[in-house]
Structure formats: C-alpha cells, structure tokens
mmCIF file of N, CA and C in Angstrom:
data_model
loop_
_atom_site.group_PDB
_atom_site.id
_atom_site.type_symbol
_atom_site.label_atom_id
_atom_site.label_comp_id
_atom_site.label_asym_id
_atom_site.label_seq_id
_atom_site.Cartn_x
_atom_site.Cartn_y
_atom_site.Cartn_z
ATOM 1 N N UNK A 1 -10.536 34.650 5.733
ATOM 2 C CA UNK A 1 -11.336 33.883 6.647
ATOM 3 C C UNK A 1 -10.561 32.648 7.133
ATOM 4 N N UNK A 2 -11.049 31.885 8.251
ATOM 5 C CA UNK A 2 -10.282 30.917 8.611
ATOM 6 C C UNK A 2 -10.573 29.528 7.892
ATOM 7 N N UNK A 3 -9.862 28.573 7.917
ATOM 8 C CA UNK A 3 -10.158 27.370 7.336
ATOM 9 C C UNK A 3 -11.106 26.610 8.394
ATOM 10 N N UNK A 4 -12.060 25.783 7.862
ATOM 11 C CA UNK A 4 -12.844 25.072 8.733
ATOM 12 C C UNK A 4 -12.731 23.684 8.311
ATOM 13 N N UNK A 5 -11.793 22.984 9.207
ATOM 14 C CA UNK A 5 -11.590 21.570 9.111
ATOM 15 C C UNK A 5 -12.413 20.688 9.888
ATOM 16 N N UNK A 6 -13.634 21.129 10.246
ATOM 17 C CA UNK A 6 -14.469 20.259 11.021
ATOM 18 C C UNK A 6 -15.031 19.261 10.236
ATOM 19 N N UNK A 7 -15.016 19.248 8.819
ATOM 20 C CA UNK A 7 -15.313 18.159 8.003
ATOM 21 C C UNK A 7 -14.527 16.877 8.369
ATOM 22 N N UNK A 8 -13.332 17.185 8.856
ATOM 23 C CA UNK A 8 -12.392 15.891 9.056
ATOM 24 C C UNK A 8 -12.893 15.169 10.415
ATOM 25 N N UNK A 9 -13.799 15.816 11.284
ATOM 26 C CA UNK A 9 -14.294 15.155 12.403
ATOM 27 C C UNK A 9 -15.508 14.208 12.196
ATOM 28 N N UNK A 10 -15.621 13.153 13.172
ATOM 29 C CA UNK A 10 -16.873 12.363 12.983
ATOM 30 C C UNK A 10 -17.908 13.247 13.213
ATOM 31 N N UNK A 11 -19.057 12.791 12.564
ATOM 32 C CA UNK A 11 -20.573 13.431 12.568
ATOM 33 C C UNK A 11 -20.826 13.956 13.971
ATOM 34 N N UNK A 12 -20.668 12.999 15.068
ATOM 35 C CA UNK A 12 -21.151 13.306 16.440
ATOM 36 C C UNK A 12 -20.174 14.270 17.228
ATOM 37 N N UNK A 13 -19.057 14.602 16.653
ATOM 38 C CA UNK A 13 -18.208 15.410 17.258
ATOM 39 C C UNK A 13 -18.205 16.843 16.588
ATOM 40 N N UNK A 14 -18.647 16.981 15.438
ATOM 41 C CA UNK A 14 -18.616 18.138 14.694
ATOM 42 C C UNK A 14 -19.171 19.609 15.478
ATOM 43 N N UNK A 15 -20.007 19.527 16.216
ATOM 44 C CA UNK A 15 -20.646 20.501 16.870
ATOM 45 C C UNK A 15 -20.252 20.793 18.410
ATOM 46 N N UNK A 16 -19.539 19.912 18.732
ATOM 47 C CA UNK A 16 -18.814 19.747 19.969
ATOM 48 C C UNK A 16 -17.529 20.411 20.169
ATOM 49 N N UNK A 17 -16.737 20.273 19.084
ATOM 50 C CA UNK A 17 -15.466 20.660 19.150
ATOM 51 C C UNK A 17 -15.280 22.101 18.669
ATOM 52 N N UNK A 18 -14.352 22.833 19.226
ATOM 53 C CA UNK A 18 -13.950 24.084 18.811
ATOM 54 C C UNK A 18 -12.505 23.971 18.509
ATOM 55 N N UNK A 19 -12.147 23.914 16.937
ATOM 56 C CA UNK A 19 -10.847 23.634 16.632
ATOM 57 C C UNK A 19 -9.988 24.929 16.907
ATOM 58 N N UNK A 20 -10.541 26.014 17.228
ATOM 59 C CA UNK A 20 -9.658 27.084 17.569
ATOM 60 C C UNK A 20 -9.085 27.110 18.899
ATOM 61 N N UNK A 21 -9.665 26.295 19.763
ATOM 62 C CA UNK A 21 -9.123 26.206 21.131
ATOM 63 C C UNK A 21 -8.120 25.001 21.205
ATOM 64 N N UNK A 22 -8.104 24.212 20.148
ATOM 65 C CA UNK A 22 -7.244 22.916 20.301
ATOM 66 C C UNK A 22 -5.845 23.081 19.535
ATOM 67 N N UNK A 23 -4.781 22.740 20.317
ATOM 68 C CA UNK A 23 -3.535 23.022 19.737
ATOM 69 C C UNK A 23 -2.628 21.832 19.804
ATOM 70 N N UNK A 24 -3.273 20.609 20.267
ATOM 71 C CA UNK A 24 -2.515 19.235 20.563
ATOM 72 C C UNK A 24 -3.346 18.284 19.983
ATOM 73 N N UNK A 25 -2.511 17.099 19.731
ATOM 74 C CA UNK A 25 -3.023 15.892 19.141
ATOM 75 C C UNK A 25 -3.825 15.126 20.298
ATOM 76 N N UNK A 26 -5.100 14.754 20.241
ATOM 77 C CA UNK A 26 -5.570 13.957 21.182
ATOM 78 C C UNK A 26 -5.587 12.508 20.926
ATOM 79 N N UNK A 27 -5.735 12.142 19.724
ATOM 80 C CA UNK A 27 -5.793 10.645 19.225
ATOM 81 C C UNK A 27 -4.854 10.740 18.131
ATOM 82 N N UNK A 28 -3.682 10.109 18.086
ATOM 83 C CA UNK A 28 -2.789 10.141 17.187
ATOM 84 C C UNK A 28 -3.235 9.103 16.071
ATOM 85 N N UNK A 29 -3.371 9.395 14.656
ATOM 86 C CA UNK A 29 -3.743 8.427 13.843
ATOM 87 C C UNK A 29 -2.663 8.139 12.687
ATOM 88 N N UNK A 30 -2.620 7.135 11.971
ATOM 89 C CA UNK A 30 -1.877 6.861 10.981
ATOM 90 C C UNK A 30 -2.401 6.240 9.833
ATOM 91 N N UNK A 31 -1.920 6.477 8.676
ATOM 92 C CA UNK A 31 -2.425 5.772 7.508
ATOM 93 C C UNK A 31 -1.280 5.597 6.605
ATOM 94 N N UNK A 32 -1.210 4.615 5.841
ATOM 95 C CA UNK A 32 -0.077 4.307 4.890
ATOM 96 C C UNK A 32 -0.597 3.970 3.485
ATOM 97 N N UNK A 33 0.070 4.293 2.517
ATOM 98 C CA UNK A 33 -0.111 4.091 1.192
ATOM 99 C C UNK A 33 1.137 3.605 0.437
ATOM 100 N N UNK A 34 1.208 2.491 -0.030
ATOM 101 C CA UNK A 34 2.488 1.912 -0.748
ATOM 102 C C UNK A 34 2.303 2.170 -2.246
ATOM 103 N N UNK A 35 3.160 2.959 -2.815
ATOM 104 C CA UNK A 35 3.216 3.157 -4.248
ATOM 105 C C UNK A 35 4.511 2.417 -4.639
ATOM 106 N N UNK A 36 4.452 1.543 -5.451
ATOM 107 C CA UNK A 36 5.835 0.683 -5.727
ATOM 108 C C UNK A 36 5.709 0.362 -7.249
ATOM 109 N N UNK A 37 6.794 -0.289 -7.808
ATOM 110 C CA UNK A 37 7.014 -0.801 -8.905
ATOM 111 C C UNK A 37 6.742 0.278 -10.088
ATOM 112 N N UNK A 38 6.015 -0.187 -11.213
ATOM 113 C CA UNK A 38 5.855 0.647 -12.322
ATOM 114 C C UNK A 38 5.146 1.953 -12.040
ATOM 115 N N UNK A 39 4.277 2.070 -11.156
ATOM 116 C CA UNK A 39 3.570 3.353 -10.784
ATOM 117 C C UNK A 39 4.642 4.316 -10.306
ATOM 118 N N UNK A 40 5.461 3.710 -9.261
ATOM 119 C CA UNK A 40 6.479 4.745 -8.662
ATOM 120 C C UNK A 40 7.381 5.206 -9.662
ATOM 121 N N UNK A 41 7.894 4.385 -10.606
ATOM 122 C CA UNK A 41 8.889 4.680 -11.595
ATOM 123 C C UNK A 41 8.238 5.766 -12.521
ATOM 124 N N UNK A 42 6.946 5.471 -12.913
ATOM 125 C CA UNK A 42 6.237 6.548 -13.839
ATOM 126 C C UNK A 42 6.041 7.947 -13.100
ATOM 127 N N UNK A 43 5.828 7.930 -11.722
ATOM 128 C CA UNK A 43 5.661 9.194 -11.008
ATOM 129 C C UNK A 43 6.843 9.837 -10.759
ATOM 130 N N UNK A 44 7.929 8.997 -10.614
ATOM 131 C CA UNK A 44 9.241 9.582 -10.375
ATOM 132 C C UNK A 44 9.824 10.322 -11.631
ATOM 133 N N UNK A 45 9.485 9.491 -12.680
ATOM 134 C CA UNK A 45 9.884 10.188 -14.157
ATOM 135 C C UNK A 45 8.972 11.470 -14.442
ATOM 136 N N UNK A 46 7.954 11.678 -14.009
ATOM 137 C CA UNK A 46 7.121 12.801 -14.206
ATOM 138 C C UNK A 46 7.774 13.960 -13.337
ATOM 139 N N UNK A 47 8.009 13.529 -12.193
ATOM 140 C CA UNK A 47 8.717 14.541 -11.318
ATOM 141 C C UNK A 47 10.095 15.184 -11.947
ATOM 142 N N UNK A 48 10.979 14.300 -12.399
ATOM 143 C CA UNK A 48 12.094 14.705 -13.154
ATOM 144 C C UNK A 48 11.990 15.503 -14.229
ATOM 145 N N UNK A 49 10.991 15.101 -14.922
ATOM 146 C CA UNK A 49 10.756 15.808 -16.216
ATOM 147 C C UNK A 49 10.300 17.213 -16.028
ATOM 148 N N UNK A 50 9.650 17.589 -14.825
ATOM 149 C CA UNK A 50 9.049 18.697 -14.506
ATOM 150 C C UNK A 50 10.025 19.513 -13.542
ATOM 151 N N UNK A 51 11.084 18.819 -13.136
ATOM 152 C CA UNK A 51 12.101 19.664 -12.325
ATOM 153 C C UNK A 51 11.562 19.683 -10.934
ATOM 154 N N UNK A 52 10.783 18.903 -10.309
ATOM 155 C CA UNK A 52 10.252 19.045 -8.984
ATOM 156 C C UNK A 52 10.739 17.675 -8.247
ATOM 157 N N UNK A 53 10.666 17.642 -6.847
ATOM 158 C CA UNK A 53 11.108 16.347 -6.186
ATOM 159 C C UNK A 53 9.798 15.681 -5.800
ATOM 160 N N UNK A 54 9.970 14.356 -5.610
ATOM 161 C CA UNK A 54 8.828 13.632 -5.015
ATOM 162 C C UNK A 54 8.162 14.239 -3.884
ATOM 163 N N UNK A 55 9.018 14.699 -2.988
ATOM 164 C CA UNK A 55 8.572 15.324 -1.714
ATOM 165 C C UNK A 55 7.841 16.363 -1.857
ATOM 166 N N UNK A 56 8.061 17.341 -2.939
ATOM 167 C CA UNK A 56 7.198 18.584 -3.010
ATOM 168 C C UNK A 56 5.856 18.183 -3.730
ATOM 169 N N UNK A 57 5.943 17.107 -4.409
ATOM 170 C CA UNK A 57 4.703 16.753 -5.014
ATOM 171 C C UNK A 57 3.763 16.190 -3.920
ATOM 172 N N UNK A 58 4.241 15.391 -2.954
ATOM 173 C CA UNK A 58 3.530 14.829 -1.805
ATOM 174 C C UNK A 58 3.047 16.089 -0.889
ATOM 175 N N UNK A 59 3.929 17.042 -0.807
ATOM 176 C CA UNK A 59 3.463 18.079 0.147
ATOM 177 C C UNK A 59 2.473 18.951 -0.477
ATOM 178 N N UNK A 60 2.492 19.172 -1.818
ATOM 179 C CA UNK A 60 1.438 19.882 -2.484
ATOM 180 C C UNK A 60 0.220 19.199 -2.361
ATOM 181 N N UNK A 61 0.096 17.767 -2.553
ATOM 182 C CA UNK A 61 -1.083 16.952 -2.233
ATOM 183 C C UNK A 61 -1.735 17.146 -0.907
ATOM 184 N N UNK A 62 -0.881 17.261 0.130
ATOM 185 C CA UNK A 62 -1.320 17.507 1.407
ATOM 186 C C UNK A 62 -1.973 18.818 1.647
ATOM 187 N N UNK A 63 -1.260 19.888 1.095
ATOM 188 C CA UNK A 63 -1.803 21.223 1.022
ATOM 189 C C UNK A 63 -3.210 21.274 0.283
ATOM 190 N N UNK A 64 -3.188 20.521 -0.852
ATOM 191 C CA UNK A 64 -4.509 20.503 -1.536
ATOM 192 C C UNK A 64 -5.660 19.884 -0.879
ATOM 193 N N UNK A 65 -5.299 18.774 -0.239
ATOM 194 C CA UNK A 65 -6.318 17.987 0.713
ATOM 195 C C UNK A 65 -6.854 18.947 1.760
ATOM 196 N N UNK A 66 -5.948 19.705 2.407
ATOM 197 C CA UNK A 66 -6.425 20.476 3.469
ATOM 198 C C UNK A 66 -7.136 21.790 3.079
ATOM 199 N N UNK A 67 -6.766 22.216 1.869
ATOM 200 C CA UNK A 67 -7.511 23.261 1.210
ATOM 201 C C UNK A 67 -8.950 22.929 0.892
ATOM 202 N N UNK A 68 -9.265 21.616 0.172
ATOM 203 C CA UNK A 68 -10.362 21.279 0.063
ATOM 204 C C UNK A 68 -11.224 21.067 1.068
ATOM 205 N N UNK A 69 -10.763 20.177 2.175
ATOM 206 C CA UNK A 69 -11.567 19.965 3.106
ATOM 207 C C UNK A 69 -11.734 21.156 4.137
ATOM 208 N N UNK A 70 -11.000 22.145 4.123
ATOM 209 C CA UNK A 70 -11.025 23.338 4.934
ATOM 210 C C UNK A 70 -11.639 24.576 4.148
ATOM 211 N N UNK A 71 -11.973 24.269 2.981
ATOM 212 C CA UNK A 71 -12.553 25.389 2.104
ATOM 213 C C UNK A 71 -11.808 26.725 2.286
ATOM 214 N N UNK A 72 -10.487 26.665 2.060
ATOM 215 C CA UNK A 72 -9.625 27.833 1.970
ATOM 216 C C UNK A 72 -8.594 27.685 1.050
ATOM 217 N N UNK A 73 -7.991 28.967 0.688
ATOM 218 C CA UNK A 73 -7.080 29.068 -0.275
ATOM 219 C C UNK A 73 -5.730 28.942 0.127
ATOM 220 N N UNK A 74 -5.435 29.214 1.402
ATOM 221 C CA UNK A 74 -3.997 29.185 1.951
ATOM 222 C C UNK A 74 -4.041 28.099 3.173
ATOM 223 N N UNK A 75 -2.959 27.273 3.188
ATOM 224 C CA UNK A 75 -2.733 26.383 4.126
ATOM 225 C C UNK A 75 -1.453 26.298 4.694
ATOM 226 N N UNK A 76 -1.129 25.928 5.853
ATOM 227 C CA UNK A 76 0.120 26.090 6.478
ATOM 228 C C UNK A 76 0.259 24.651 7.294
ATOM 229 N N UNK A 77 1.412 24.098 7.232
ATOM 230 C CA UNK A 77 1.816 22.940 8.015
ATOM 231 C C UNK A 77 3.355 22.844 7.998
ATOM 232 N N UNK A 78 3.837 22.094 9.050
ATOM 233 C CA UNK A 78 5.396 22.023 9.187
ATOM 234 C C UNK A 78 5.892 20.862 9.140
ATOM 235 N N UNK A 79 7.213 20.516 8.838
ATOM 236 C CA UNK A 79 7.599 19.382 8.820
ATOM 237 C C UNK A 79 8.958 19.430 9.615
ATOM 238 N N UNK A 80 9.689 18.450 10.192
ATOM 239 C CA UNK A 80 11.033 18.490 10.930
ATOM 240 C C UNK A 80 11.877 17.477 10.323
#
C-alpha cells in the first residue's frame, strides 16, 4: 500500500490535497538543527565504533521519520 504523508499537512489542507497528483514543491521550507561540541563528538564516536558514516545515520533518521508519518515500511528519497 502507499504511504500517506497527509499528516505533514496543515489540518485545513488535509482533505483538499491529493498527494498523488503533486510532484513539485509549492512552498519550499527549511529547518536547521545545530549539533556541536561534546554531543557532536559523542555521536561521531558512536558512528565510528559501529562502522557507519554520520551521513548514513542522518539518512536513516529521515527514512524513519517518513516511515512513521507515512505509516509505511518502505520509503524512498533522493540526494544529489
């Protein structure tokens, strides 16, 4: 079955939007989170000890977030 990401929409748009018809970004949004100093060093050490890159951990986190909000087991996204 298909992932339902309508939970990411504002409440007033949930039933008006058909996510299957849209393939472009209407309103670009951005959020930042700064992880620094001791926490960054700890996370980097954990990655190194498990043989994974910091990037792969962040990508896993994004997949997990999409999976939770979309109520699906498989997610796909791309990077350039």
